[in-house]
Amino acid sequence: MEIAVSTMNVMNIRITSSTFSRSNNCISVVVDSQSNSSHNTQVMFELKNSSFDGNVFADEGKAISFIELLSSKKSITSTVILENIRFSKNKFHSKGLVWFDTKKASQVIQLQNVTFIENSPFSDQDFLVGSYSESIVNGSDVTLLINSSNFKSQHSRSFSVTAFNISVEIYNSKFAGHRVFGSGGVISVRGTNLELFNVYNSIFVNTTAGQGGAVSIECSSVCKVSFEDGTFINNTARNGEGGAVYICSSGSSYKTSQGST
Protein backbone atom coordinates (compact mmCIF):
# COMPACT_ATOMS: atom_id res chain seq x y z
CA MET A 1 0.00 0.00 0.00
CA GLU A 2 1.52 3.34 -1.09
CA ILE A 3 -0.08 6.68 -0.19
CA ALA A 4 1.20 9.74 -2.05
CA VAL A 5 0.74 13.25 -0.65
CA SER A 6 1.53 16.04 -3.11
CA THR A 7 -1.12 18.74 -3.62
CA MET A 8 -3.15 18.80 -0.39
CA ASN A 9 -2.30 21.11 2.50
CA VAL A 10 -3.83 18.75 5.07
CA MET A 11 -3.97 14.97 4.85
CA ASN A 12 -5.32 12.62 7.52
CA ILE A 13 -4.63 8.90 7.05
CA ARG A 14 -6.13 6.31 9.41
CA ILE A 15 -5.74 2.52 9.29
CA THR A 16 -7.25 0.29 11.97
CA SER A 17 -7.77 -3.39 12.78
CA SER A 18 -5.54 -4.71 10.00
CA THR A 19 -3.16 -7.65 9.65
CA PHE A 20 -0.09 -7.65 7.41
CA SER A 21 1.49 -11.07 6.90
CA ARG A 22 3.83 -12.77 4.39
CA SER A 23 4.41 -9.55 2.46
CA ASN A 24 7.59 -7.87 1.17
CA ASN A 25 6.31 -4.30 1.59
CA CYS A 26 3.33 -3.07 3.62
CA ILE A 27 2.58 0.64 4.16
CA SER A 28 4.44 3.52 2.54
CA VAL A 29 3.54 7.21 2.85
CA VAL A 30 5.40 9.46 0.40
CA VAL A 31 5.17 13.25 0.79
CA ASP A 32 6.15 15.48 -2.13
CA SER A 33 4.52 18.80 -1.35
CA GLN A 34 3.95 20.72 -4.59
CA SER A 35 0.94 22.84 -3.55
CA ASN A 36 1.01 26.55 -4.45
CA SER A 37 -0.71 27.49 -1.19
CA SER A 38 1.23 29.60 1.34
CA HIS A 39 0.27 27.16 4.11
CA ASN A 40 2.56 24.38 5.23
CA THR A 41 1.63 20.81 4.46
CA GLN A 42 0.30 18.86 7.47
CA VAL A 43 0.11 15.08 7.46
CA MET A 44 -1.47 12.94 10.19
CA PHE A 45 -0.91 9.18 9.98
CA GLU A 46 -2.61 6.88 12.50
CA LEU A 47 -2.28 3.11 12.66
CA LYS A 48 -4.16 1.32 15.44
CA ASN A 49 -5.04 -2.21 16.57
CA SER A 50 -2.99 -3.92 13.87
CA SER A 51 -0.18 -6.45 13.46
CA PHE A 52 2.79 -7.24 11.21
CA ASP A 53 3.65 -10.92 11.44
CA GLY A 54 6.01 -13.15 9.47
CA ASN A 55 6.84 -10.65 6.71
CA VAL A 56 10.14 -10.84 4.82
CA PHE A 57 11.27 -7.37 3.80
CA ALA A 58 13.94 -7.83 1.16
CA ASP A 59 15.75 -4.88 -0.48
CA GLU A 60 13.70 -1.69 0.07
CA GLY A 61 10.65 -3.34 1.65
CA LYS A 62 9.44 -2.23 5.10
CA ALA A 63 6.51 -2.65 7.42
CA ILE A 64 5.98 1.13 7.59
CA SER A 65 7.82 3.92 5.83
CA PHE A 66 7.13 7.66 5.94
CA ILE A 67 9.25 9.56 3.44
CA GLU A 68 9.59 13.19 2.39
CA LEU A 69 11.05 13.58 -1.08
CA LEU A 70 13.84 16.10 -1.57
CA SER A 71 11.80 17.73 -4.35
CA SER A 72 9.21 18.98 -1.84
CA LYS A 73 8.82 22.76 -2.10
CA LYS A 74 7.21 23.53 1.26
CA SER A 75 7.70 22.88 4.93
CA ILE A 76 5.98 19.77 6.24
CA THR A 77 4.60 19.00 9.68
CA SER A 78 3.82 15.35 10.32
CA THR A 79 2.38 13.37 13.20
CA VAL A 80 2.62 9.58 13.24
CA ILE A 81 0.67 7.59 15.85
CA LEU A 82 1.14 3.84 16.31
CA GLU A 83 -1.20 2.41 18.94
CA ASN A 84 -1.78 -1.24 19.88
CA ILE A 85 0.58 -2.52 17.18
CA ARG A 86 2.53 -5.79 17.19
CA PHE A 87 5.60 -6.53 15.05
CA SER A 88 6.62 -10.18 15.34
CA LYS A 89 8.87 -12.64 13.47
CA ASN A 90 9.59 -10.24 10.61
CA LYS A 91 12.90 -10.17 8.71
CA PHE A 92 14.32 -6.83 7.57
CA HIS A 93 17.29 -5.18 5.86
CA SER A 94 19.46 -2.23 6.89
CA LYS A 95 16.66 0.38 6.74
CA GLY A 96 14.68 -1.39 9.42
CA LEU A 97 11.09 -2.43 9.87
CA VAL A 98 9.89 1.14 10.43
CA TRP A 99 11.63 3.94 8.54
CA PHE A 100 10.97 7.70 8.81
CA ASP A 101 13.01 9.91 6.49
CA THR A 102 11.89 13.55 6.53
CA LYS A 103 14.94 15.73 5.97
CA LYS A 104 13.12 19.09 6.23
CA ALA A 105 9.99 18.25 8.19
CA SER A 106 8.96 18.75 11.78
CA GLN A 107 7.93 15.29 12.94
CA VAL A 108 6.19 13.88 16.02
CA ILE A 109 6.17 10.09 16.42
CA GLN A 110 4.04 8.50 19.16
CA LEU A 111 4.16 4.82 20.11
CA GLN A 112 1.54 3.59 22.57
CA ASN A 113 1.29 -0.08 23.58
CA VAL A 114 3.55 -1.24 20.76
CA THR A 115 5.34 -4.61 20.80
CA PHE A 116 8.42 -5.68 18.84
CA ILE A 117 9.34 -9.34 19.38
CA GLU A 118 11.47 -11.94 17.56
CA ASN A 119 12.23 -9.74 14.56
CA SER A 120 15.64 -10.26 12.97
CA PRO A 121 17.93 -9.11 10.12
CA PHE A 122 17.15 -10.61 6.73
CA SER A 123 20.22 -12.83 6.73
CA ASP A 124 21.55 -14.75 9.69
CA GLN A 125 24.93 -13.17 8.91
CA ASP A 126 23.72 -9.55 8.73
CA PHE A 127 24.16 -8.85 12.42
CA LEU A 128 27.85 -9.78 12.19
CA VAL A 129 28.73 -6.95 9.79
CA GLY A 130 26.84 -3.96 11.14
CA SER A 131 24.40 -2.49 13.63
CA TYR A 132 20.81 -2.88 12.58
CA SER A 133 17.87 -0.90 13.97
CA GLU A 134 14.24 -1.97 13.93
CA SER A 135 13.06 1.66 13.74
CA ILE A 136 15.07 4.40 12.01
CA VAL A 137 14.19 8.10 12.24
CA ASN A 138 15.96 10.77 10.16
CA GLY A 139 14.74 14.34 10.11
CA SER A 140 15.16 18.01 10.93
CA ASP A 141 13.03 18.32 14.09
CA VAL A 142 12.07 15.01 15.69
CA THR A 143 9.98 14.31 18.78
CA LEU A 144 9.77 10.63 19.76
CA LEU A 145 7.28 9.57 22.46
CA ILE A 146 7.14 5.94 23.67
CA ASN A 147 4.69 4.72 26.30
CA SER A 148 3.70 1.30 27.69
CA SER A 149 5.57 -0.61 25.01
CA ASN A 150 7.71 -3.76 24.91
CA PHE A 151 10.77 -4.43 22.78
CA LYS A 152 12.66 -7.72 22.65
CA SER A 153 15.44 -8.36 20.17
CA GLN A 154 18.71 -10.25 19.75
CA HIS A 155 20.59 -8.79 16.79
CA SER A 156 19.38 -5.19 16.48
CA ARG A 157 18.65 -2.07 18.51
CA SER A 158 15.14 -0.69 18.85
CA PHE A 159 15.72 2.90 17.63
CA SER A 160 18.23 4.94 15.70
CA VAL A 161 17.42 8.68 15.71
CA THR A 162 19.37 11.27 13.69
CA ALA A 163 18.17 14.88 13.45
CA PHE A 164 19.02 18.53 14.01
CA ASN A 165 16.65 19.04 16.97
CA ILE A 166 15.69 15.97 18.99
CA SER A 167 13.36 15.23 21.90
CA VAL A 168 12.88 11.68 23.25
CA GLU A 169 10.55 10.58 26.06
CA ILE A 170 10.15 6.95 27.18
CA TYR A 171 7.58 5.90 29.81
CA ASN A 172 6.57 2.57 31.35
CA SER A 173 8.36 0.46 28.74
CA LYS A 174 10.67 -2.57 28.66
CA PHE A 175 13.66 -3.35 26.45
CA ALA A 176 15.37 -6.75 26.56
CA GLY A 177 18.09 -8.74 24.81
CA HIS A 178 19.33 -6.18 22.27
CA ARG A 179 22.84 -6.74 20.88
CA VAL A 180 24.65 -4.52 18.36
CA PHE A 181 28.27 -3.85 17.41
CA GLY A 182 27.89 -0.05 17.21
CA SER A 183 26.66 2.49 19.77
CA GLY A 184 23.49 2.14 21.84
CA GLY A 185 22.15 -1.34 22.39
CA VAL A 186 18.56 -0.08 22.63
CA ILE A 187 18.65 3.46 21.24
CA SER A 188 21.23 5.56 19.45
CA VAL A 189 20.66 9.33 19.27
CA ARG A 190 22.85 11.51 17.03
CA GLY A 191 22.37 15.12 16.05
CA THR A 192 22.98 18.77 16.78
CA ASN A 193 20.59 19.77 19.59
CA LEU A 194 19.20 17.27 22.07
CA GLU A 195 16.50 19.28 23.78
CA LEU A 196 15.24 16.47 26.04
CA PHE A 197 15.92 12.81 26.73
CA ASN A 198 13.66 11.55 29.50
CA VAL A 199 13.19 7.97 30.72
CA TYR A 200 10.61 7.16 33.41
CA ASN A 201 9.71 3.82 34.99
CA SER A 202 11.31 1.74 32.24
CA ILE A 203 13.48 -1.40 32.21
CA PHE A 204 16.62 -2.17 30.18
CA VAL A 205 17.87 -5.73 30.62
CA ASN A 206 20.57 -7.88 28.95
CA THR A 207 21.59 -5.31 26.33
CA THR A 208 25.01 -5.07 24.65
CA ALA A 209 26.75 -2.56 22.36
CA GLY A 210 30.20 -1.23 21.54
CA GLN A 211 29.50 1.75 23.82
CA GLY A 212 26.33 2.66 25.68
CA GLY A 213 25.08 -0.82 26.38
CA ALA A 214 21.51 0.48 26.51
CA VAL A 215 21.59 4.16 25.47
CA SER A 216 24.06 6.18 23.40
CA ILE A 217 23.72 9.95 22.91
CA GLU A 218 26.14 11.80 20.62
CA CYS A 219 24.99 15.39 20.05
CA SER A 220 26.74 18.75 19.78
CA SER A 221 24.49 20.23 22.44
CA VAL A 222 22.69 18.32 25.20
CA CYS A 223 20.15 20.33 27.18
CA LYS A 224 18.43 17.87 29.54
CA VAL A 225 18.79 14.15 30.23
CA SER A 226 16.87 12.47 33.06
CA PHE A 227 16.28 8.92 34.30
CA GLU A 228 13.65 8.36 36.99
CA ASP A 229 12.58 5.03 38.49
CA GLY A 230 14.47 3.18 35.75
CA THR A 231 16.00 -0.29 36.03
CA PHE A 232 19.22 -1.30 34.25
CA ILE A 233 20.29 -4.96 34.55
CA ASN A 234 23.21 -6.69 32.78
CA ASN A 235 23.96 -3.89 30.32
CA THR A 236 27.36 -4.29 28.65
CA ALA A 237 29.65 -2.03 26.61
CA ARG A 238 32.23 -4.07 24.71
CA ASN A 239 34.59 -1.08 24.46
CA GLY A 240 34.13 -0.16 28.12
CA GLU A 241 32.36 3.15 27.42
CA GLY A 242 29.11 3.41 29.34
CA GLY A 243 27.83 0.02 30.44
CA ALA A 244 24.27 1.35 30.46
CA VAL A 245 24.42 4.96 29.20
CA TYR A 246 26.98 6.88 27.15
CA ILE A 247 26.62 10.62 26.46
CA CYS A 248 29.05 12.68 24.38
CA SER A 249 28.54 16.41 23.81
CA SER A 250 31.02 18.95 22.37
CA GLY A 251 34.07 16.92 23.20
CA SER A 252 33.02 16.01 26.75
CA SER A 253 31.42 12.74 27.68
CA TYR A 254 29.46 11.12 30.47
CA LYS A 255 29.23 7.40 30.97
CA THR A 256 27.92 4.98 33.52
CA SER A 257 30.22 2.35 34.98
CA GLN A 258 32.64 0.84 32.49
CA GLY A 259 32.15 -2.61 31.04
CA SER A 260 28.73 -3.54 32.34
CA THR A 261 26.11 -2.41 34.79
mmCIF file of C-alpha atoms in Angstrom:
data_model
loop_
_atom_site.group_PDB
_atom_site.id
_atom_site.type_symbol
_atom_site.label_atom_id
_atom_site.label_comp_id
_atom_site.label_asym_id
_atom_site.label_seq_id
_atom_site.Cartn_x
_atom_site.Cartn_y
_atom_site.Cartn_z
ATOM 1 C CA MET A 1 0.000 0.000 0.000
ATOM 2 C CA GLU A 2 1.518 3.338 -1.087
ATOM 3 C CA ILE A 3 -0.084 6.678 -0.188
ATOM 4 C CA ALA A 4 1.199 9.737 -2.048
ATOM 5 C CA VAL A 5 0.738 13.255 -0.648
ATOM 6 C CA SER A 6 1.525 16.044 -3.109
ATOM 7 C CA THR A 7 -1.116 18.742 -3.624
ATOM 8 C CA MET A 8 -3.147 18.795 -0.392
ATOM 9 C CA ASN A 9 -2.303 21.110 2.495
ATOM 10 C CA VAL A 10 -3.834 18.753 5.072
ATOM 11 C CA MET A 11 -3.973 14.972 4.848
ATOM 12 C CA ASN A 12 -5.325 12.616 7.517
ATOM 13 C CA ILE A 13 -4.626 8.901 7.048
ATOM 14 C CA ARG A 14 -6.130 6.308 9.412
ATOM 15 C CA ILE A 15 -5.737 2.524 9.285
ATOM 16 C CA THR A 16 -7.255 0.291 11.974
ATOM 17 C CA SER A 17 -7.769 -3.386 12.783
ATOM 18 C CA SER A 18 -5.539 -4.709 9.999
ATOM 19 C CA THR A 19 -3.163 -7.648 9.651
ATOM 20 C CA PHE A 20 -0.091 -7.650 7.410
ATOM 21 C CA SER A 21 1.486 -11.071 6.896
ATOM 22 C CA ARG A 22 3.832 -12.771 4.394
ATOM 23 C CA SER A 23 4.411 -9.549 2.458
ATOM 24 C CA ASN A 24 7.593 -7.874 1.172
ATOM 25 C CA ASN A 25 6.311 -4.298 1.588
ATOM 26 C CA CYS A 26 3.329 -3.070 3.619
ATOM 27 C CA ILE A 27 2.585 0.636 4.161
ATOM 28 C CA SER A 28 4.437 3.521 2.539
ATOM 29 C CA VAL A 29 3.543 7.215 2.852
ATOM 30 C CA VAL A 30 5.404 9.455 0.402
ATOM 31 C CA VAL A 31 5.172 13.246 0.793
ATOM 32 C CA ASP A 32 6.149 15.479 -2.131
ATOM 33 C CA SER A 33 4.522 18.802 -1.348
ATOM 34 C CA GLN A 34 3.945 20.723 -4.590
ATOM 35 C CA SER A 35 0.943 22.837 -3.552
ATOM 36 C CA ASN A 36 1.008 26.553 -4.451
ATOM 37 C CA SER A 37 -0.709 27.492 -1.191
ATOM 38 C CA SER A 38 1.227 29.597 1.336
ATOM 39 C CA HIS A 39 0.270 27.159 4.113
ATOM 40 C CA ASN A 40 2.565 24.381 5.228
ATOM 41 C CA THR A 41 1.634 20.805 4.461
ATOM 42 C CA GLN A 42 0.295 18.862 7.471
ATOM 43 C CA VAL A 43 0.106 15.078 7.461
ATOM 44 C CA MET A 44 -1.475 12.941 10.191
ATOM 45 C CA PHE A 45 -0.906 9.182 9.982
ATOM 46 C CA GLU A 46 -2.615 6.877 12.502
ATOM 47 C CA LEU A 47 -2.275 3.106 12.663
ATOM 48 C CA LYS A 48 -4.157 1.319 15.442
ATOM 49 C CA ASN A 49 -5.043 -2.207 16.575
ATOM 50 C CA SER A 50 -2.990 -3.920 13.870
ATOM 51 C CA SER A 51 -0.179 -6.447 13.458
ATOM 52 C CA PHE A 52 2.785 -7.245 11.211
ATOM 53 C CA ASP A 53 3.646 -10.923 11.438
ATOM 54 C CA GLY A 54 6.015 -13.147 9.470
ATOM 55 C CA ASN A 55 6.837 -10.651 6.710
ATOM 56 C CA VAL A 56 10.143 -10.842 4.824
ATOM 57 C CA PHE A 57 11.273 -7.366 3.796
ATOM 58 C CA ALA A 58 13.944 -7.829 1.155
ATOM 59 C CA ASP A 59 15.748 -4.884 -0.477
ATOM 60 C CA GLU A 60 13.695 -1.691 0.072
ATOM 61 C CA GLY A 61 10.652 -3.341 1.649
ATOM 62 C CA LYS A 62 9.444 -2.231 5.100
ATOM 63 C CA ALA A 63 6.507 -2.650 7.424
ATOM 64 C CA ILE A 64 5.978 1.130 7.594
ATOM 65 C CA SER A 65 7.818 3.924 5.827
ATOM 66 C CA PHE A 66 7.126 7.663 5.942
ATOM 67 C CA ILE A 67 9.254 9.564 3.438
ATOM 68 C CA GLU A 68 9.585 13.194 2.394
ATOM 69 C CA LEU A 69 11.045 13.583 -1.078
ATOM 70 C CA LEU A 70 13.843 16.105 -1.566
ATOM 71 C CA SER A 71 11.803 17.728 -4.353
ATOM 72 C CA SER A 72 9.210 18.982 -1.836
ATOM 73 C CA LYS A 73 8.820 22.760 -2.103
ATOM 74 C CA LYS A 74 7.210 23.535 1.256
ATOM 75 C CA SER A 75 7.704 22.883 4.929
ATOM 76 C CA ILE A 76 5.981 19.768 6.236
ATOM 77 C CA THR A 77 4.598 19.000 9.681
ATOM 78 C CA SER A 78 3.821 15.348 10.316
ATOM 79 C CA THR A 79 2.377 13.366 13.205
ATOM 80 C CA VAL A 80 2.616 9.579 13.243
ATOM 81 C CA ILE A 81 0.671 7.585 15.853
ATOM 82 C CA LEU A 82 1.139 3.841 16.311
ATOM 83 C CA GLU A 83 -1.196 2.410 18.942
ATOM 84 C CA ASN A 84 -1.778 -1.236 19.879
ATOM 85 C CA ILE A 85 0.578 -2.520 17.176
ATOM 86 C CA ARG A 86 2.531 -5.786 17.188
ATOM 87 C CA PHE A 87 5.599 -6.531 15.054
ATOM 88 C CA SER A 88 6.625 -10.177 15.345
ATOM 89 C CA LYS A 89 8.866 -12.644 13.474
ATOM 90 C CA ASN A 90 9.594 -10.245 10.614
ATOM 91 C CA LYS A 91 12.896 -10.168 8.710
ATOM 92 C CA PHE A 92 14.325 -6.831 7.566
ATOM 93 C CA HIS A 93 17.288 -5.176 5.856
ATOM 94 C CA SER A 94 19.465 -2.233 6.887
ATOM 95 C CA LYS A 95 16.656 0.383 6.745
ATOM 96 C CA GLY A 96 14.679 -1.390 9.418
ATOM 97 C CA LEU A 97 11.087 -2.429 9.867
ATOM 98 C CA VAL A 98 9.892 1.138 10.427
ATOM 99 C CA TRP A 99 11.628 3.944 8.538
ATOM 100 C CA PHE A 100 10.972 7.702 8.809
ATOM 101 C CA ASP A 101 13.009 9.910 6.487
ATOM 102 C CA THR A 102 11.885 13.552 6.526
ATOM 103 C CA LYS A 103 14.935 15.729 5.971
ATOM 104 C CA LYS A 104 13.121 19.094 6.231
ATOM 105 C CA ALA A 105 9.995 18.247 8.186
ATOM 106 C CA SER A 106 8.964 18.749 11.781
ATOM 107 C CA GLN A 107 7.932 15.294 12.938
ATOM 108 C CA VAL A 108 6.185 13.876 16.015
ATOM 109 C CA ILE A 109 6.167 10.085 16.418
ATOM 110 C CA GLN A 110 4.037 8.502 19.157
ATOM 111 C CA LEU A 111 4.159 4.821 20.112
ATOM 112 C CA GLN A 112 1.536 3.591 22.571
ATOM 113 C CA ASN A 113 1.290 -0.078 23.579
ATOM 114 C CA VAL A 114 3.549 -1.239 20.760
ATOM 115 C CA THR A 115 5.342 -4.608 20.803
ATOM 116 C CA PHE A 116 8.422 -5.679 18.839
ATOM 117 C CA ILE A 117 9.336 -9.339 19.378
ATOM 118 C CA GLU A 118 11.467 -11.942 17.564
ATOM 119 C CA ASN A 119 12.226 -9.737 14.558
ATOM 120 C CA SER A 120 15.643 -10.255 12.965
ATOM 121 C CA PRO A 121 17.932 -9.109 10.124
ATOM 122 C CA PHE A 122 17.149 -10.609 6.727
ATOM 123 C CA SER A 123 20.216 -12.828 6.725
ATOM 124 C CA ASP A 124 21.551 -14.750 9.689
ATOM 125 C CA GLN A 125 24.926 -13.170 8.913
ATOM 126 C CA ASP A 126 23.718 -9.546 8.728
ATOM 127 C CA PHE A 127 24.160 -8.854 12.423
ATOM 128 C CA LEU A 128 27.848 -9.782 12.187
ATOM 129 C CA VAL A 129 28.729 -6.954 9.786
ATOM 130 C CA GLY A 130 26.840 -3.962 11.142
ATOM 131 C CA SER A 131 24.405 -2.487 13.629
ATOM 132 C CA TYR A 132 20.809 -2.878 12.577
ATOM 133 C CA SER A 133 17.867 -0.904 13.969
ATOM 134 C CA GLU A 134 14.243 -1.970 13.932
ATOM 135 C CA SER A 135 13.059 1.662 13.739
ATOM 136 C CA ILE A 136 15.067 4.397 12.010
ATOM 137 C CA VAL A 137 14.194 8.097 12.237
ATOM 138 C CA ASN A 138 15.964 10.772 10.162
ATOM 139 C CA GLY A 139 14.743 14.344 10.107
ATOM 140 C CA SER A 140 15.156 18.007 10.932
ATOM 141 C CA ASP A 141 13.026 18.320 14.090
ATOM 142 C CA VAL A 142 12.067 15.014 15.691
ATOM 143 C CA THR A 143 9.979 14.309 18.783
ATOM 144 C CA LEU A 144 9.772 10.628 19.763
ATOM 145 C CA LEU A 145 7.284 9.568 22.455
ATOM 146 C CA ILE A 146 7.137 5.941 23.675
ATOM 147 C CA ASN A 147 4.688 4.718 26.305
ATOM 148 C CA SER A 148 3.698 1.302 27.693
ATOM 149 C CA SER A 149 5.565 -0.614 25.013
ATOM 150 C CA ASN A 150 7.714 -3.758 24.912
ATOM 151 C CA PHE A 151 10.773 -4.430 22.780
ATOM 152 C CA LYS A 152 12.663 -7.722 22.648
ATOM 153 C CA SER A 153 15.443 -8.359 20.174
ATOM 154 C CA GLN A 154 18.707 -10.253 19.753
ATOM 155 C CA HIS A 155 20.592 -8.787 16.795
ATOM 156 C CA SER A 156 19.385 -5.195 16.484
ATOM 157 C CA ARG A 157 18.651 -2.068 18.506
ATOM 158 C CA SER A 158 15.145 -0.688 18.847
ATOM 159 C CA PHE A 159 15.719 2.896 17.628
ATOM 160 C CA SER A 160 18.233 4.945 15.702
ATOM 161 C CA VAL A 161 17.416 8.684 15.711
ATOM 162 C CA THR A 162 19.367 11.271 13.690
ATOM 163 C CA ALA A 163 18.168 14.884 13.452
ATOM 164 C CA PHE A 164 19.021 18.533 14.011
ATOM 165 C CA ASN A 165 16.653 19.041 16.967
ATOM 166 C CA ILE A 166 15.686 15.971 18.988
ATOM 167 C CA SER A 167 13.363 15.232 21.898
ATOM 168 C CA VAL A 168 12.881 11.681 23.248
ATOM 169 C CA GLU A 169 10.554 10.578 26.064
ATOM 170 C CA ILE A 170 10.149 6.951 27.184
ATOM 171 C CA TYR A 171 7.580 5.897 29.807
ATOM 172 C CA ASN A 172 6.568 2.566 31.350
ATOM 173 C CA SER A 173 8.360 0.458 28.745
ATOM 174 C CA LYS A 174 10.666 -2.565 28.663
ATOM 175 C CA PHE A 175 13.661 -3.353 26.454
ATOM 176 C CA ALA A 176 15.372 -6.745 26.560
ATOM 177 C CA GLY A 177 18.091 -8.736 24.810
ATOM 178 C CA HIS A 178 19.326 -6.178 22.274
ATOM 179 C CA ARG A 179 22.843 -6.740 20.883
ATOM 180 C CA VAL A 180 24.648 -4.515 18.355
ATOM 181 C CA PHE A 181 28.267 -3.845 17.409
ATOM 182 C CA GLY A 182 27.889 -0.051 17.213
ATOM 183 C CA SER A 183 26.656 2.494 19.771
ATOM 184 C CA GLY A 184 23.490 2.144 21.842
ATOM 185 C CA GLY A 185 22.151 -1.340 22.389
ATOM 186 C CA VAL A 186 18.558 -0.083 22.634
ATOM 187 C CA ILE A 187 18.648 3.456 21.241
ATOM 188 C CA SER A 188 21.232 5.558 19.449
ATOM 189 C CA VAL A 189 20.660 9.328 19.272
ATOM 190 C CA ARG A 190 22.848 11.506 17.029
ATOM 191 C CA GLY A 191 22.370 15.116 16.047
ATOM 192 C CA THR A 192 22.977 18.775 16.776
ATOM 193 C CA ASN A 193 20.592 19.771 19.593
ATOM 194 C CA LEU A 194 19.200 17.265 22.068
ATOM 195 C CA GLU A 195 16.505 19.281 23.780
ATOM 196 C CA LEU A 196 15.238 16.471 26.039
ATOM 197 C CA PHE A 197 15.924 12.814 26.733
ATOM 198 C CA ASN A 198 13.658 11.547 29.502
ATOM 199 C CA VAL A 199 13.186 7.967 30.718
ATOM 200 C CA TYR A 200 10.614 7.164 33.406
ATOM 201 C CA ASN A 201 9.705 3.817 34.994
ATOM 202 C CA SER A 202 11.310 1.739 32.239
ATOM 203 C CA ILE A 203 13.477 -1.396 32.206
ATOM 204 C CA PHE A 204 16.617 -2.174 30.181
ATOM 205 C CA VAL A 205 17.871 -5.728 30.620
ATOM 206 C CA ASN A 206 20.569 -7.877 28.954
ATOM 207 C CA THR A 207 21.589 -5.305 26.329
ATOM 208 C CA THR A 208 25.006 -5.072 24.647
ATOM 209 C CA ALA A 209 26.746 -2.559 22.361
ATOM 210 C CA GLY A 210 30.202 -1.229 21.544
ATOM 211 C CA GLN A 211 29.497 1.746 23.817
ATOM 212 C CA GLY A 212 26.335 2.665 25.676
ATOM 213 C CA GLY A 213 25.081 -0.824 26.376
ATOM 214 C CA ALA A 214 21.506 0.476 26.509
ATOM 215 C CA VAL A 215 21.595 4.157 25.469
ATOM 216 C CA SER A 216 24.063 6.179 23.400
ATOM 217 C CA ILE A 217 23.715 9.945 22.909
ATOM 218 C CA GLU A 218 26.140 11.805 20.622
ATOM 219 C CA CYS A 219 24.989 15.389 20.050
ATOM 220 C CA SER A 220 26.742 18.745 19.776
ATOM 221 C CA SER A 221 24.489 20.233 22.443
ATOM 222 C CA VAL A 222 22.690 18.318 25.201
ATOM 223 C CA CYS A 223 20.149 20.333 27.183
ATOM 224 C CA LYS A 224 18.431 17.873 29.539
ATOM 225 C CA VAL A 225 18.787 14.146 30.228
ATOM 226 C CA SER A 226 16.873 12.469 33.058
ATOM 227 C CA PHE A 227 16.280 8.920 34.298
ATOM 228 C CA GLU A 228 13.651 8.359 36.989
ATOM 229 C CA ASP A 229 12.582 5.025 38.489
ATOM 230 C CA GLY A 230 14.470 3.180 35.754
ATOM 231 C CA THR A 231 15.999 -0.290 36.027
ATOM 232 C CA PHE A 232 19.223 -1.297 34.249
ATOM 233 C CA ILE A 233 20.292 -4.961 34.548
ATOM 234 C CA ASN A 234 23.213 -6.688 32.784
ATOM 235 C CA ASN A 235 23.958 -3.895 30.318
ATOM 236 C CA THR A 236 27.359 -4.287 28.652
ATOM 237 C CA ALA A 237 29.649 -2.026 26.611
ATOM 238 C CA ARG A 238 32.231 -4.068 24.712
ATOM 239 C CA ASN A 239 34.588 -1.085 24.458
ATOM 240 C CA GLY A 240 34.134 -0.161 28.123
ATOM 241 C CA GLU A 241 32.364 3.149 27.418
ATOM 242 C CA GLY A 242 29.112 3.406 29.343
ATOM 243 C CA GLY A 243 27.835 0.017 30.440
ATOM 244 C CA ALA A 244 24.269 1.351 30.456
ATOM 245 C CA VAL A 245 24.422 4.959 29.199
ATOM 246 C CA TYR A 246 26.983 6.881 27.148
ATOM 247 C CA ILE A 247 26.620 10.620 26.462
ATOM 248 C CA CYS A 248 29.048 12.679 24.382
ATOM 249 C CA SER A 249 28.538 16.406 23.809
ATOM 250 C CA SER A 250 31.015 18.950 22.368
ATOM 251 C CA GLY A 251 34.072 16.920 23.201
ATOM 252 C CA SER A 252 33.020 16.013 26.750
ATOM 253 C CA SER A 253 31.416 12.745 27.685
ATOM 254 C CA TYR A 254 29.459 11.125 30.465
ATOM 255 C CA LYS A 255 29.227 7.397 30.968
ATOM 256 C CA THR A 256 27.919 4.976 33.520
ATOM 257 C CA SER A 257 30.217 2.352 34.976
ATOM 258 C CA GLN A 258 32.640 0.836 32.492
ATOM 259 C CA GLY A 259 32.149 -2.608 31.039
ATOM 260 C CA SER A 260 28.731 -3.535 32.341
ATOM 261 C CA THR A 261 26.105 -2.406 34.790
#
